[in-house]
PDB file of C-alpha atoms in Angstrom:
ATOM      1  CA  MET A   1     -65.025 -10.898 -10.657  1.00  0.00           C
ATOM      2  CA  ARG A   2     -63.008  -9.884  -8.317  1.00  0.00           C
ATOM      3  CA  PHE A   3     -60.761  -6.033  -9.356  1.00  0.00           C
ATOM      4  CA  SER A   4     -57.165  -5.447  -7.663  1.00  0.00           C
ATOM      5  CA  ARG A   5     -57.134  -2.469  -5.667  1.00  0.00           C
ATOM      6  CA  TYR A   6     -54.672  -1.244  -8.457  1.00  0.00           C
ATOM      7  CA  MET A   7     -57.320  -1.262 -10.923  1.00  0.00           C
ATOM      8  CA  VAL A   8     -59.458  -0.141  -9.036  1.00  0.00           C
ATOM      9  CA  VAL A   9     -57.236   3.020  -8.259  1.00  0.00           C
ATOM     10  CA  THR A  10     -55.986   2.581 -11.721  1.00  0.00           C
ATOM     11  CA  ALA A  11     -59.872   3.636 -12.933  1.00  0.00           C
ATOM     12  CA  LEU A  12     -60.839   5.382 -10.682  1.00  0.00           C
ATOM     13  CA  LEU A  13     -57.925   7.745 -11.436  1.00  0.00           C
ATOM     14  CA  ALA A  14     -58.808   7.732 -15.274  1.00  0.00           C
ATOM     15  CA  LEU A  15     -61.980   9.129 -14.963  1.00  0.00           C
ATOM     16  CA  ALA A  16     -60.356  11.806 -12.125  1.00  0.00           C
ATOM     17  CA  SER A  17     -57.790  13.116 -14.932  1.00  0.00           C
ATOM     18  CA  ILE A  18     -60.666  14.383 -17.345  1.00  0.00           C
ATOM     19  CA  THR A  19     -59.907  17.243 -15.216  1.00  0.00           C
ATOM     20  CA  VAL A  20     -56.142  16.941 -14.483  1.00  0.00           C
ATOM     21  CA  ALA A  21     -54.355  20.803 -13.467  1.00  0.00           C
ATOM     22  CA  HIS A  22     -51.474  21.155 -12.945  1.00  0.00           C
ATOM     23  CA  ALA A  23     -51.097  21.576  -8.804  1.00  0.00           C
ATOM     24  CA  ASP A  24     -48.855  24.945  -7.355  1.00  0.00           C
ATOM     25  CA  ASP A  25     -50.575  26.962  -4.990  1.00  0.00           C
ATOM     26  CA  VAL A  26     -53.807  24.997  -3.182  1.00  0.00           C
ATOM     27  CA  SER A  27     -55.923  26.452  -0.304  1.00  0.00           C
ATOM     28  CA  MET A  28     -58.582  24.084   1.302  1.00  0.00           C
ATOM     29  CA  ALA A  29     -61.537  23.862   4.261  1.00  0.00           C
ATOM     30  CA  SER A  30     -62.449  27.402   2.943  1.00  0.00           C
ATOM     31  CA  GLY A  31     -59.567  29.188   2.558  1.00  0.00           C
ATOM     32  CA  SER A  32     -57.962  28.353   6.291  1.00  0.00           C
ATOM     33  CA  VAL A  33     -55.643  25.464   5.316  1.00  0.00           C
ATOM     34  CA  HIS A  34     -53.498  26.179   2.581  1.00  0.00           C
ATOM     35  CA  PHE A  35     -50.247  24.273   1.136  1.00  0.00           C
ATOM     36  CA  THR A  36     -48.003  24.553  -2.340  1.00  0.00           C
ATOM     37  CA  THR A  37     -46.220  21.521  -3.643  1.00  0.00           C
ATOM     38  CA  PRO A  38     -43.564  20.876  -6.430  1.00  0.00           C
ATOM     39  CA  ALA A  39     -44.691  22.035  -9.723  1.00  0.00           C
ATOM     40  CA  GLY A  40     -43.705  18.191 -11.443  1.00  0.00           C
ATOM     41  CA  TRP A  41     -46.956  16.899 -10.009  1.00  0.00           C
ATOM     42  CA  VAL A  42     -50.675  16.642 -11.597  1.00  0.00           C
ATOM     43  CA  GLY A  43     -53.779  17.294  -8.959  1.00  0.00           C
ATOM     44  CA  ILE A  44     -55.695  13.975 -10.475  1.00  0.00           C
ATOM     45  CA  MET A  45     -58.244  14.538  -8.151  1.00  0.00           C
ATOM     46  CA  GLN A  46     -60.352  16.952  -6.150  1.00  0.00           C
ATOM     47  CA  VAL A  47     -63.465  15.802  -3.710  1.00  0.00           C
ATOM     48  CA  ASP A  48     -65.035  18.932  -2.167  1.00  0.00           C
ATOM     49  CA  GLY A  49     -67.030  18.376   1.137  1.00  0.00           C
ATOM     50  CA  ASP A  50     -65.707  16.633   4.676  1.00  0.00           C
ATOM     51  CA  PRO A  51     -63.449  14.988   4.414  1.00  0.00           C
ATOM     52  CA  GLU A  52     -62.452  17.556   1.611  1.00  0.00           C
ATOM     53  CA  VAL A  53     -59.307  15.444  -0.765  1.00  0.00           C
ATOM     54  CA  ARG A  54     -56.965  16.622  -2.479  1.00  0.00           C
ATOM     55  CA  VAL A  55     -54.985  13.809  -5.092  1.00  0.00           C
ATOM     56  CA  PHE A  56     -51.723  14.240  -6.282  1.00  0.00           C
ATOM     57  CA  GLN A  57     -49.936  12.287  -9.050  1.00  0.00           C
ATOM     58  CA  VAL A  58     -45.743  12.730  -8.210  1.00  0.00           C
ATOM     59  CA  PRO A  59     -45.112  11.324 -12.175  1.00  0.00           C
ATOM     60  CA  ASP A  60     -42.455   8.573 -11.920  1.00  0.00           C
ATOM     61  CA  PRO A  61     -39.916   8.444 -15.468  1.00  0.00           C
ATOM     62  CA  SER A  62     -39.525   4.705 -14.915  1.00  0.00           C
ATOM     63  CA  PRO A  63     -40.796   1.997 -16.692  1.00  0.00           C
ATOM     64  CA  SER A  64     -42.231   0.850 -13.268  1.00  0.00           C
ATOM     65  CA  ALA A  65     -44.482   4.064 -13.044  1.00  0.00           C
ATOM     66  CA  ASN A  66     -47.132   1.530 -15.920  1.00  0.00           C
ATOM     67  CA  THR A  67     -47.606  -1.144 -12.763  1.00  0.00           C
ATOM     68  CA  THR A  68     -47.337   1.720 -10.016  1.00  0.00           C
ATOM     69  CA  LEU A  69     -48.801   5.189  -9.038  1.00  0.00           C
ATOM     70  CA  ALA A  70     -46.653   7.652  -6.738  1.00  0.00           C
ATOM     71  CA  ARG A  71     -48.910   9.370  -5.247  1.00  0.00           C
ATOM     72  CA  VAL A  72     -49.708  12.060  -1.754  1.00  0.00           C
ATOM     73  CA  THR A  73     -52.783  13.144  -0.261  1.00  0.00           C
ATOM     74  CA  VAL A  74     -54.092  15.573   1.402  1.00  0.00           C
ATOM     75  CA  THR A  75     -57.595  15.526   3.371  1.00  0.00           C
ATOM     76  CA  VAL A  76     -59.648  17.582   5.954  1.00  0.00           C
ATOM     77  CA  LYS A  77     -62.211  16.459   8.058  1.00  0.00           C
ATOM     78  CA  GLN A  78     -63.658  18.794  10.696  1.00  0.00           C
ATOM     79  CA  VAL A  79     -63.614  17.491  13.988  1.00  0.00           C
ATOM     80  CA  SER A  80     -64.745  19.109  17.057  1.00  0.00           C
ATOM     81  CA  ASP A  81     -62.197  18.815  19.571  1.00  0.00           C
ATOM     82  CA  ALA A  82     -58.596  17.265  20.904  1.00  0.00           C
ATOM     83  CA  GLN A  83     -60.320  14.122  22.100  1.00  0.00           C
ATOM     84  CA  ALA A  84     -61.896  13.486  18.219  1.00  0.00           C
ATOM     85  CA  PHE A  85     -58.525  14.834  16.348  1.00  0.00           C
ATOM     86  CA  GLY A  86     -56.481  12.108  18.666  1.00  0.00           C
ATOM     87  CA  ASP A  87     -59.545   9.396  16.744  1.00  0.00           C
ATOM     88  CA  TYR A  88     -59.028  10.536  13.993  1.00  0.00           C
ATOM     89  CA  VAL A  89     -55.357   9.963  14.100  1.00  0.00           C
ATOM     90  CA  ASN A  90     -56.103   5.989  15.557  1.00  0.00           C
ATOM     91  CA  GLY A  91     -58.618   4.888  13.162  1.00  0.00           C
ATOM     92  CA  ALA A  92     -56.457   6.088   9.646  1.00  0.00           C
ATOM     93  CA  MET A  93     -53.621   3.867  11.242  1.00  0.00           C
ATOM     94  CA  THR A  94     -55.987   1.057  12.291  1.00  0.00           C
ATOM     95  CA  LYS A  95     -57.330   0.709   8.410  1.00  0.00           C
ATOM     96  CA  ALA A  96     -53.060   1.149   8.208  1.00  0.00           C
ATOM     97  CA  LYS A  97     -52.288  -2.000   9.966  1.00  0.00           C
ATOM     98  CA  ASN A  98     -55.038  -3.831   7.995  1.00  0.00           C
ATOM     99  CA  MET A  99     -53.432  -3.810   4.945  1.00  0.00           C
ATOM    100  CA  LYS A 100     -51.617  -6.247   3.226  1.00  0.00           C
ATOM    101  CA  ASP A 101     -47.802  -6.437   4.944  1.00  0.00           C
ATOM    102  CA  TYR A 102     -47.776  -3.720   6.835  1.00  0.00           C
ATOM    103  CA  GLN A 103     -44.352  -3.181   8.191  1.00  0.00           C
ATOM    104  CA  ALA A 104     -43.705  -0.328  10.978  1.00  0.00           C
ATOM    105  CA  SER A 105     -40.946   1.644  10.217  1.00  0.00           C
ATOM    106  CA  THR A 106     -39.177   4.086  12.427  1.00  0.00           C
ATOM    107  CA  ARG A 107     -41.800   7.582  13.590  1.00  0.00           C
ATOM    108  CA  PRO A 108     -40.076  10.860  11.336  1.00  0.00           C
ATOM    109  CA  SER A 109     -37.427  12.052  14.816  1.00  0.00           C
ATOM    110  CA  GLY A 110     -38.826  15.106  16.386  1.00  0.00           C
ATOM    111  CA  GLU A 111     -42.629  14.360  14.345  1.00  0.00           C
ATOM    112  CA  GLN A 112     -44.969  13.063  16.944  1.00  0.00           C
ATOM    113  CA  ASN A 113     -47.827  12.568  14.594  1.00  0.00           C
ATOM    114  CA  SER A 114     -45.748  10.894  11.930  1.00  0.00           C
ATOM    115  CA  PHE A 115     -46.078   7.796  10.589  1.00  0.00           C
ATOM    116  CA  LEU A 116     -43.050   5.812   8.285  1.00  0.00           C
ATOM    117  CA  TYR A 117     -44.379   2.192   6.890  1.00  0.00           C
ATOM    118  CA  THR A 118     -44.611  -0.742   3.920  1.00  0.00           C
ATOM    119  CA  ALA A 119     -47.092  -2.405   2.987  1.00  0.00           C
ATOM    120  CA  SER A 120     -48.508  -4.246  -0.152  1.00  0.00           C
ATOM    121  CA  GLU A 121     -51.204  -3.347  -3.279  1.00  0.00           C
ATOM    122  CA  SER A 122     -51.174  -5.347  -5.673  1.00  0.00           C
ATOM    123  CA  GLY A 123     -48.197  -6.979  -5.349  1.00  0.00           C
ATOM    124  CA  VAL A 124     -46.289  -4.308  -5.422  1.00  0.00           C
ATOM    125  CA  GLN A 125     -44.846  -2.974  -2.209  1.00  0.00           C
ATOM    126  CA  TYR A 126     -44.831   0.834  -1.144  1.00  0.00           C
ATOM    127  CA  THR A 127     -43.629   3.302   0.960  1.00  0.00           C
ATOM    128  CA  TYR A 128     -45.958   5.218   3.294  1.00  0.00           C
ATOM    129  CA  THR A 129     -45.385   8.540   5.168  1.00  0.00           C
ATOM    130  CA  GLU A 130     -48.499   9.739   6.797  1.00  0.00           C
ATOM    131  CA  ARG A 131     -48.872  13.550   9.042  1.00  0.00           C
ATOM    132  CA  TYR A 132     -51.389  14.578  10.920  1.00  0.00           C
ATOM    133  CA  TRP A 133     -52.607  18.172  12.564  1.00  0.00           C
ATOM    134  CA  PHE A 134     -54.840  19.342  14.647  1.00  0.00           C
ATOM    135  CA  ARG A 135     -55.758  23.302  13.545  1.00  0.00           C
ATOM    136  CA  ASN A 136     -58.558  25.697  13.601  1.00  0.00           C
ATOM    137  CA  GLY A 137     -61.316  22.538  14.280  1.00  0.00           C
ATOM    138  CA  HIS A 138     -60.259  20.262  11.401  1.00  0.00           C
ATOM    139  CA  ALA A 139     -57.787  16.980  11.201  1.00  0.00           C
ATOM    140  CA  ILE A 140     -54.788  17.796   8.230  1.00  0.00           C
ATOM    141  CA  GLN A 141     -53.510  13.815   6.995  1.00  0.00           C
ATOM    142  CA  LEU A 142     -51.152  14.102   4.418  1.00  0.00           C
ATOM    143  CA  ARG A 143     -50.330  10.615   3.030  1.00  0.00           C
ATOM    144  CA  CYS A 144     -46.940  10.159   0.614  1.00  0.00           C
ATOM    145  CA  VAL A 145     -47.921   6.718  -1.366  1.00  0.00           C
ATOM    146  CA  ARG A 146     -44.613   5.559  -3.797  1.00  0.00           C
ATOM    147  CA  PRO A 147     -42.901   3.068  -4.492  1.00  0.00           C
ATOM    148  CA  SER A 148     -40.549   1.361  -2.102  1.00  0.00           C
ATOM    149  CA  ALA A 149     -38.136  -0.104  -5.228  1.00  0.00           C
ATOM    150  CA  SER A 150     -38.940   2.132  -8.158  1.00  0.00           C
ATOM    151  CA  GLU A 151     -36.402   2.007 -10.791  1.00  0.00           C
ATOM    152  CA  ALA A 152     -36.315   5.443 -11.787  1.00  0.00           C
ATOM    153  CA  GLY A 153     -33.289   4.501  -8.756  1.00  0.00           C
ATOM    154  CA  GLN A 154     -33.046   6.613  -4.752  1.00  0.00           C
ATOM    155  CA  ALA A 155     -32.371  10.057  -6.791  1.00  0.00           C
ATOM    156  CA  TRP A 156     -35.954  10.123  -7.792  1.00  0.00           C
ATOM    157  CA  ALA A 157     -37.224   8.550  -3.948  1.00  0.00           C
ATOM    158  CA  ALA A 158     -35.624  11.136  -2.271  1.00  0.00           C
ATOM    159  CA  THR A 159     -37.170  13.520  -3.692  1.00  0.00           C
ATOM    160  CA  PHE A 160     -40.201  12.735  -3.973  1.00  0.00           C
ATOM    161  CA  ASP A 161     -39.810  12.338  -0.084  1.00  0.00           C
ATOM    162  CA  LYS A 162     -38.352  15.905   0.258  1.00  0.00           C
ATOM    163  CA  GLY A 163     -41.797  17.353  -1.931  1.00  0.00           C
ATOM    164  CA  CYS A 164     -43.316  15.863   0.263  1.00  0.00           C
ATOM    165  CA  SER A 165     -41.426  17.312   3.069  1.00  0.00           C
ATOM    166  CA  GLU A 166     -42.023  20.347   1.927  1.00  0.00           C
ATOM    167  CA  VAL A 167     -45.704  19.828   2.409  1.00  0.00           C
ATOM    168  CA  ALA A 168     -45.597  18.574   5.333  1.00  0.00           C
ATOM    169  CA  ALA A 169     -43.276  21.706   6.614  1.00  0.00           C
ATOM    170  CA  THR A 170     -46.035  24.181   4.810  1.00  0.00           C
ATOM    171  CA  LEU A 171     -48.816  22.704   6.168  1.00  0.00           C
ATOM    172  CA  GLY A 172     -47.383  22.205   9.740  1.00  0.00           C
ATOM    173  CA  SER A 173     -46.756  26.257   9.251  1.00  0.00           C
TER     174      SER A 173
END
């Protein structure tokens, strides 16, 4: 039996939702990484260790949310130096490029370690924005994933993107 990526993600998120918490102030990597999420985001998964991961669902109020998952992931991984950080970013981008229907978009202006692209998951096109920082021996990845077309419309997409940019500003400072 073959499970689609969406079904696997949905099953994992359902298991993780047993301990759903509303996100706000978040601390990772023994307190060396801090950020704040918009009040409406819901923490749906937490993995401690190396890498340390936090996943947040960004509620989509439209009917299309029944078959899609708008989410934001922050991953913190220990790396020894700038070369290891570069290897981490290159590895993540190699995985992205291997996704179905991968299509690179224009990199956000002035953001050296930022990537914007689209790809398909279970037949649905998603827009991905990934940002990376190297700080205090850690590679930090912010990955924002939303359906490229939601019935919630452009206003919802703009709010999603704004929330991701706000988290990025916090992580990047």
